[in-house]
Amino acid sequence: MRKTLPVLALVVMAVFLTLRTSREAAAAVGDGPQFTADGKLVRPADYRRWIYVSSGLGMSYTQKPEDAQMFTNVFVKPSAYDYYLANGKWPDKTMFVLEIYGSTSKGSINRHGSYQKDFMGLDVEVKDQTRFADKWAYFNFDGVEKAASSISPSQNACWKCHEQNAAVEHSFVQFYPELLKVARAKNTIKPTVHLE
């Protein structure tokens, strides 16, 4: 009797872990990007319920700053975020949403600083190793489109910039303070990327 209890406990634990892993795998598949029959990415409707990663104001990757100071807010699917925290890299089917808002400093009681105003567009980055030969693809939703084709060619300006400059895979973790800590701890920062 004493020998069967530890064995029974191990069997119950193994069944629990198997069921949990199966549920997580099923959730990850259903949690991924959705595409139309003609290969367009369906606009993520619920991205504001995802994990908020960071915001930027007036960021520019060129020497000449843009005239308008735009706010960008970055969100990632919760399942991808959890995987990243555990592994320091992104799982297949990861989606990032970058929403773009105009900025203003004049309105209501505000006397200093800037706040977000008008919606300007939505950019989505998708990692899908079976769908895209280059693993990552980029999509632009300028208005209220329900679906968008990936920017082409596949190795376009967005893809090349992310490939060359993003700290972890194709994500600009160097601009996300909490995720940068994870990348440092897991040693997943690309050796060719300079963070300073």
PDB file of C-alpha atoms in Angstrom:
ATOM      1  CA  MET A   1       0.000   0.000   0.000  1.00  0.00           C
ATOM      2  CA  ARG A   2       2.814   2.437   0.881  1.00  0.00           C
ATOM      3  CA  LYS A   3       4.514   1.773  -2.460  1.00  0.00           C
ATOM      4  CA  THR A   4       1.363   2.381  -4.499  1.00  0.00           C
ATOM      5  CA  LEU A   5       0.695   5.858  -3.088  1.00  0.00           C
ATOM      6  CA  PRO A   6       3.906   7.439  -4.478  1.00  0.00           C
ATOM      7  CA  VAL A   7       3.378   5.671  -7.799  1.00  0.00           C
ATOM      8  CA  LEU A   8      -0.243   6.837  -7.919  1.00  0.00           C
ATOM      9  CA  ALA A   9       0.850  10.390  -7.094  1.00  0.00           C
ATOM     10  CA  LEU A  10       3.385  10.309  -9.961  1.00  0.00           C
ATOM     11  CA  VAL A  11       0.750   9.010 -12.383  1.00  0.00           C
ATOM     12  CA  VAL A  12      -1.720  11.756 -11.377  1.00  0.00           C
ATOM     13  CA  MET A  13       0.999  14.398 -11.755  1.00  0.00           C
ATOM     14  CA  ALA A  14       1.989  13.063 -15.197  1.00  0.00           C
ATOM     15  CA  VAL A  15      -1.646  13.110 -16.377  1.00  0.00           C
ATOM     16  CA  PHE A  16      -2.077  16.671 -15.050  1.00  0.00           C
ATOM     17  CA  LEU A  17       1.071  17.899 -16.832  1.00  0.00           C
ATOM     18  CA  THR A  18       0.068  16.179 -20.080  1.00  0.00           C
ATOM     19  CA  LEU A  19      -3.404  17.754 -20.018  1.00  0.00           C
ATOM     20  CA  ARG A  20      -1.975  21.158 -19.165  1.00  0.00           C
ATOM     21  CA  THR A  21       0.588  20.984 -22.004  1.00  0.00           C
ATOM     22  CA  SER A  22      -2.127  19.888 -24.443  1.00  0.00           C
ATOM     23  CA  ARG A  23      -4.378  22.788 -23.412  1.00  0.00           C
ATOM     24  CA  GLU A  24      -1.517  25.281 -23.735  1.00  0.00           C
ATOM     25  CA  ALA A  25      -0.610  23.959 -27.191  1.00  0.00           C
ATOM     26  CA  ALA A  26      -4.255  24.111 -28.320  1.00  0.00           C
ATOM     27  CA  ALA A  27      -4.606  27.648 -26.963  1.00  0.00           C
ATOM     28  CA  ALA A  28      -1.428  28.737 -28.732  1.00  0.00           C
ATOM     29  CA  VAL A  29      -2.715  27.448 -32.092  1.00  0.00           C
ATOM     30  CA  GLY A  30      -6.101  29.196 -31.711  1.00  0.00           C
ATOM     31  CA  ASP A  31      -4.331  32.239 -30.335  1.00  0.00           C
ATOM     32  CA  GLY A  32      -2.281  32.855 -33.475  1.00  0.00           C
ATOM     33  CA  PRO A  33      -2.833  35.169 -36.419  1.00  0.00           C
ATOM     34  CA  GLN A  34      -5.930  34.656 -38.560  1.00  0.00           C
ATOM     35  CA  PHE A  35      -5.789  34.902 -42.364  1.00  0.00           C
ATOM     36  CA  THR A  36      -8.425  35.243 -45.064  1.00  0.00           C
ATOM     37  CA  ALA A  37      -8.692  32.669 -47.863  1.00  0.00           C
ATOM     38  CA  ASP A  38      -6.563  34.918 -50.110  1.00  0.00           C
ATOM     39  CA  GLY A  39      -3.762  35.184 -47.514  1.00  0.00           C
ATOM     40  CA  LYS A  40      -4.531  38.588 -45.977  1.00  0.00           C
ATOM     41  CA  LEU A  41      -4.043  39.080 -42.241  1.00  0.00           C
ATOM     42  CA  VAL A  42      -7.314  39.666 -40.419  1.00  0.00           C
ATOM     43  CA  ARG A  43      -7.077  42.851 -38.381  1.00  0.00           C
ATOM     44  CA  PRO A  44      -6.646  41.880 -34.697  1.00  0.00           C
ATOM     45  CA  ALA A  45      -9.845  43.178 -33.100  1.00  0.00           C
ATOM     46  CA  ASP A  46      -8.961  42.563 -29.468  1.00  0.00           C
ATOM     47  CA  TYR A  47      -5.331  43.731 -29.368  1.00  0.00           C
ATOM     48  CA  ARG A  48      -6.063  46.305 -26.642  1.00  0.00           C
ATOM     49  CA  ARG A  49      -6.663  43.327 -24.306  1.00  0.00           C
ATOM     50  CA  TRP A  50      -3.157  42.033 -25.031  1.00  0.00           C
ATOM     51  CA  ILE A  51      -0.019  42.790 -23.014  1.00  0.00           C
ATOM     52  CA  TYR A  52       1.015  46.426 -23.321  1.00  0.00           C
ATOM     53  CA  VAL A  53       4.768  46.477 -23.956  1.00  0.00           C
ATOM     54  CA  SER A  54       5.763  50.137 -24.282  1.00  0.00           C
ATOM     55  CA  SER A  55       5.139  53.501 -25.951  1.00  0.00           C
ATOM     56  CA  GLY A  56       7.323  55.861 -27.919  1.00  0.00           C
ATOM     57  CA  LEU A  57       6.937  59.520 -28.834  1.00  0.00           C
ATOM     58  CA  GLY A  58       8.392  60.989 -32.007  1.00  0.00           C
ATOM     59  CA  MET A  59      10.800  58.107 -32.558  1.00  0.00           C
ATOM     60  CA  SER A  60      12.659  58.186 -35.887  1.00  0.00           C
ATOM     61  CA  TYR A  61      15.305  55.871 -37.284  1.00  0.00           C
ATOM     62  CA  THR A  62      16.706  58.500 -39.647  1.00  0.00           C
ATOM     63  CA  GLN A  63      18.859  61.557 -39.018  1.00  0.00           C
ATOM     64  CA  LYS A  64      15.996  63.912 -39.865  1.00  0.00           C
ATOM     65  CA  PRO A  65      13.098  63.722 -37.405  1.00  0.00           C
ATOM     66  CA  GLU A  66       9.555  63.710 -38.758  1.00  0.00           C
ATOM     67  CA  ASP A  67       7.535  66.915 -38.551  1.00  0.00           C
ATOM     68  CA  ALA A  68       4.692  65.351 -36.601  1.00  0.00           C
ATOM     69  CA  GLN A  69       5.411  63.830 -33.205  1.00  0.00           C
ATOM     70  CA  MET A  70       3.565  60.495 -33.252  1.00  0.00           C
ATOM     71  CA  PHE A  71       2.877  58.246 -30.295  1.00  0.00           C
ATOM     72  CA  THR A  72       3.348  54.514 -30.836  1.00  0.00           C
ATOM     73  CA  ASN A  73       1.926  51.919 -28.460  1.00  0.00           C
ATOM     74  CA  VAL A  74       3.091  48.294 -28.702  1.00  0.00           C
ATOM     75  CA  PHE A  75       1.029  45.250 -27.720  1.00  0.00           C
ATOM     76  CA  VAL A  76       1.789  41.512 -27.922  1.00  0.00           C
ATOM     77  CA  LYS A  77      -0.397  38.434 -27.461  1.00  0.00           C
ATOM     78  CA  PRO A  78      -0.403  37.190 -23.837  1.00  0.00           C
ATOM     79  CA  SER A  79       0.651  33.637 -24.801  1.00  0.00           C
ATOM     80  CA  ALA A  80       3.664  34.969 -26.747  1.00  0.00           C
ATOM     81  CA  TYR A  81       4.559  37.270 -23.851  1.00  0.00           C
ATOM     82  CA  ASP A  82       4.493  34.381 -21.365  1.00  0.00           C
ATOM     83  CA  TYR A  83       6.664  32.278 -23.672  1.00  0.00           C
ATOM     84  CA  TYR A  84       9.132  35.159 -24.027  1.00  0.00           C
ATOM     85  CA  LEU A  85       9.391  35.587 -20.248  1.00  0.00           C
ATOM     86  CA  ALA A  86      10.280  31.909 -19.916  1.00  0.00           C
ATOM     87  CA  ASN A  87      12.631  31.647 -22.917  1.00  0.00           C
ATOM     88  CA  GLY A  88      13.880  35.110 -23.918  1.00  0.00           C
ATOM     89  CA  LYS A  89      12.703  34.608 -27.509  1.00  0.00           C
ATOM     90  CA  TRP A  90       9.383  34.629 -29.368  1.00  0.00           C
ATOM     91  CA  PRO A  91       7.340  31.549 -30.255  1.00  0.00           C
ATOM     92  CA  ASP A  92       5.990  30.877 -33.720  1.00  0.00           C
ATOM     93  CA  LYS A  93       2.664  32.695 -34.362  1.00  0.00           C
ATOM     94  CA  THR A  94       3.747  35.732 -32.298  1.00  0.00           C
ATOM     95  CA  MET A  95       1.971  38.957 -33.232  1.00  0.00           C
ATOM     96  CA  PHE A  96       2.974  42.497 -32.311  1.00  0.00           C
ATOM     97  CA  VAL A  97       0.608  45.418 -32.849  1.00  0.00           C
ATOM     98  CA  LEU A  98       1.966  48.942 -33.084  1.00  0.00           C
ATOM     99  CA  GLU A  99      -0.833  51.500 -32.939  1.00  0.00           C
ATOM    100  CA  ILE A 100      -0.008  55.016 -34.050  1.00  0.00           C
ATOM    101  CA  TYR A 101      -1.605  58.177 -32.663  1.00  0.00           C
ATOM    102  CA  GLY A 102      -0.981  61.824 -33.334  1.00  0.00           C
ATOM    103  CA  SER A 103       0.092  63.980 -30.406  1.00  0.00           C
ATOM    104  CA  THR A 104      -0.958  67.332 -29.078  1.00  0.00           C
ATOM    105  CA  SER A 105      -0.137  69.458 -26.071  1.00  0.00           C
ATOM    106  CA  LYS A 106      -3.121  71.791 -26.207  1.00  0.00           C
ATOM    107  CA  GLY A 107      -6.426  70.678 -24.806  1.00  0.00           C
ATOM    108  CA  SER A 108      -8.576  70.634 -21.710  1.00  0.00           C
ATOM    109  CA  ILE A 109      -6.491  71.482 -18.639  1.00  0.00           C
ATOM    110  CA  ASN A 110      -3.113  70.400 -20.035  1.00  0.00           C
ATOM    111  CA  ARG A 111      -0.387  73.069 -19.769  1.00  0.00           C
ATOM    112  CA  HIS A 112       2.803  70.999 -20.320  1.00  0.00           C
ATOM    113  CA  GLY A 113       3.750  67.803 -22.097  1.00  0.00           C
ATOM    114  CA  SER A 114       1.924  65.883 -24.796  1.00  0.00           C
ATOM    115  CA  TYR A 115      -0.861  63.353 -24.968  1.00  0.00           C
ATOM    116  CA  GLN A 116      -2.289  61.050 -27.642  1.00  0.00           C
ATOM    117  CA  LYS A 117      -4.973  62.416 -29.917  1.00  0.00           C
ATOM    118  CA  ASP A 118      -6.068  61.083 -33.335  1.00  0.00           C
ATOM    119  CA  PHE A 119      -5.676  57.481 -34.500  1.00  0.00           C
ATOM    120  CA  MET A 120      -3.250  57.383 -37.448  1.00  0.00           C
ATOM    121  CA  GLY A 121      -2.844  53.681 -38.240  1.00  0.00           C
ATOM    122  CA  LEU A 122      -1.957  50.211 -37.123  1.00  0.00           C
ATOM    123  CA  ASP A 123       1.106  48.127 -38.010  1.00  0.00           C
ATOM    124  CA  VAL A 124       1.253  44.411 -37.284  1.00  0.00           C
ATOM    125  CA  GLU A 125       4.312  42.158 -37.213  1.00  0.00           C
ATOM    126  CA  VAL A 126       3.765  38.388 -37.447  1.00  0.00           C
ATOM    127  CA  LYS A 127       6.148  35.494 -36.917  1.00  0.00           C
ATOM    128  CA  ASP A 128       4.901  32.486 -38.858  1.00  0.00           C
ATOM    129  CA  GLN A 129       7.620  30.104 -39.992  1.00  0.00           C
ATOM    130  CA  THR A 130       5.339  27.927 -42.112  1.00  0.00           C
ATOM    131  CA  ARG A 131       3.558  30.778 -43.918  1.00  0.00           C
ATOM    132  CA  PHE A 132       6.495  33.132 -44.537  1.00  0.00           C
ATOM    133  CA  ALA A 133       9.843  32.043 -45.983  1.00  0.00           C
ATOM    134  CA  ASP A 134      11.568  34.836 -44.026  1.00  0.00           C
ATOM    135  CA  LYS A 135       9.726  33.916 -40.762  1.00  0.00           C
ATOM    136  CA  TRP A 136       8.517  37.472 -40.080  1.00  0.00           C
ATOM    137  CA  ALA A 137       6.082  39.572 -42.122  1.00  0.00           C
ATOM    138  CA  TYR A 138       4.755  43.127 -41.770  1.00  0.00           C
ATOM    139  CA  PHE A 139       1.258  44.506 -42.358  1.00  0.00           C
ATOM    140  CA  ASN A 140      -0.167  48.055 -42.427  1.00  0.00           C
ATOM    141  CA  PHE A 141      -3.758  48.990 -41.586  1.00  0.00           C
ATOM    142  CA  ASP A 142      -4.112  52.701 -42.380  1.00  0.00           C
ATOM    143  CA  GLY A 143      -7.828  53.045 -41.756  1.00  0.00           C
ATOM    144  CA  VAL A 144     -10.507  50.615 -40.702  1.00  0.00           C
ATOM    145  CA  GLU A 145      -9.599  47.809 -43.123  1.00  0.00           C
ATOM    146  CA  LYS A 146     -10.648  44.389 -41.928  1.00  0.00           C
ATOM    147  CA  ALA A 147      -7.683  42.637 -43.605  1.00  0.00           C
ATOM    148  CA  ALA A 148      -4.322  43.566 -45.135  1.00  0.00           C
ATOM    149  CA  SER A 149      -1.726  41.914 -47.354  1.00  0.00           C
ATOM    150  CA  SER A 150       1.840  41.666 -46.125  1.00  0.00           C
ATOM    151  CA  ILE A 151       4.207  44.363 -47.296  1.00  0.00           C
ATOM    152  CA  SER A 152       6.061  43.137 -50.321  1.00  0.00           C
ATOM    153  CA  PRO A 153       8.618  42.102 -51.250  1.00  0.00           C
ATOM    154  CA  SER A 154       9.021  39.909 -48.180  1.00  0.00           C
ATOM    155  CA  GLN A 155      12.456  41.351 -47.347  1.00  0.00           C
ATOM    156  CA  ASN A 156      11.203  44.942 -47.489  1.00  0.00           C
ATOM    157  CA  ALA A 157      12.523  47.993 -45.620  1.00  0.00           C
ATOM    158  CA  CYS A 158      10.698  47.031 -42.395  1.00  0.00           C
ATOM    159  CA  TRP A 159      11.998  43.457 -42.532  1.00  0.00           C
ATOM    160  CA  LYS A 160      15.576  44.581 -43.261  1.00  0.00           C
ATOM    161  CA  CYS A 161      15.598  47.173 -40.460  1.00  0.00           C
ATOM    162  CA  HIS A 162      14.274  44.652 -37.926  1.00  0.00           C
ATOM    163  CA  GLU A 163      16.691  41.971 -39.141  1.00  0.00           C
ATOM    164  CA  GLN A 164      19.670  44.299 -38.762  1.00  0.00           C
ATOM    165  CA  ASN A 165      18.755  46.373 -35.699  1.00  0.00           C
ATOM    166  CA  ALA A 166      16.230  44.549 -33.499  1.00  0.00           C
ATOM    167  CA  ALA A 167      17.763  43.262 -30.269  1.00  0.00           C
ATOM    168  CA  VAL A 168      15.906  39.926 -30.075  1.00  0.00           C
ATOM    169  CA  GLU A 169      14.935  38.232 -33.329  1.00  0.00           C
ATOM    170  CA  HIS A 170      12.801  40.870 -35.108  1.00  0.00           C
ATOM    171  CA  SER A 171      11.639  42.722 -31.977  1.00  0.00           C
ATOM    172  CA  PHE A 172      13.029  46.028 -30.772  1.00  0.00           C
ATOM    173  CA  VAL A 173      13.375  44.810 -27.200  1.00  0.00           C
ATOM    174  CA  GLN A 174      15.990  47.542 -26.648  1.00  0.00           C
ATOM    175  CA  PHE A 175      13.022  49.970 -26.412  1.00  0.00           C
ATOM    176  CA  TYR A 176      11.001  47.798 -24.005  1.00  0.00           C
ATOM    177  CA  PRO A 177      12.731  48.085 -20.611  1.00  0.00           C
ATOM    178  CA  GLU A 178      11.106  45.116 -18.884  1.00  0.00           C
ATOM    179  CA  LEU A 179      11.625  42.787 -21.849  1.00  0.00           C
ATOM    180  CA  LEU A 180      15.231  43.922 -22.214  1.00  0.00           C
ATOM    181  CA  LYS A 181      15.896  42.667 -18.670  1.00  0.00           C
ATOM    182  CA  VAL A 182      14.614  39.230 -19.719  1.00  0.00           C
ATOM    183  CA  ALA A 183      16.766  39.193 -22.868  1.00  0.00           C
ATOM    184  CA  ARG A 184      19.845  40.059 -20.824  1.00  0.00           C
ATOM    185  CA  ALA A 185      19.060  37.367 -18.251  1.00  0.00           C
ATOM    186  CA  LYS A 186      18.424  34.731 -20.956  1.00  0.00           C
ATOM    187  CA  ASN A 187      21.358  35.944 -23.102  1.00  0.00           C
ATOM    188  CA  THR A 188      19.209  36.225 -26.251  1.00  0.00           C
ATOM    189  CA  ILE A 189      20.313  39.656 -27.504  1.00  0.00           C
ATOM    190  CA  LYS A 190      21.811  39.436 -30.987  1.00  0.00           C
ATOM    191  CA  PRO A 191      25.584  39.939 -30.675  1.00  0.00           C
ATOM    192  CA  THR A 192      25.589  42.313 -33.668  1.00  0.00           C
ATOM    193  CA  VAL A 193      23.172  44.784 -32.052  1.00  0.00           C
ATOM    194  CA  HIS A 194      24.514  47.773 -30.123  1.00  0.00           C
ATOM    195  CA  LEU A 195      22.220  48.880 -27.318  1.00  0.00           C
ATOM    196  CA  GLU A 196      23.888  52.157 -26.400  1.00  0.00           C
TER     197      GLU A 196
END
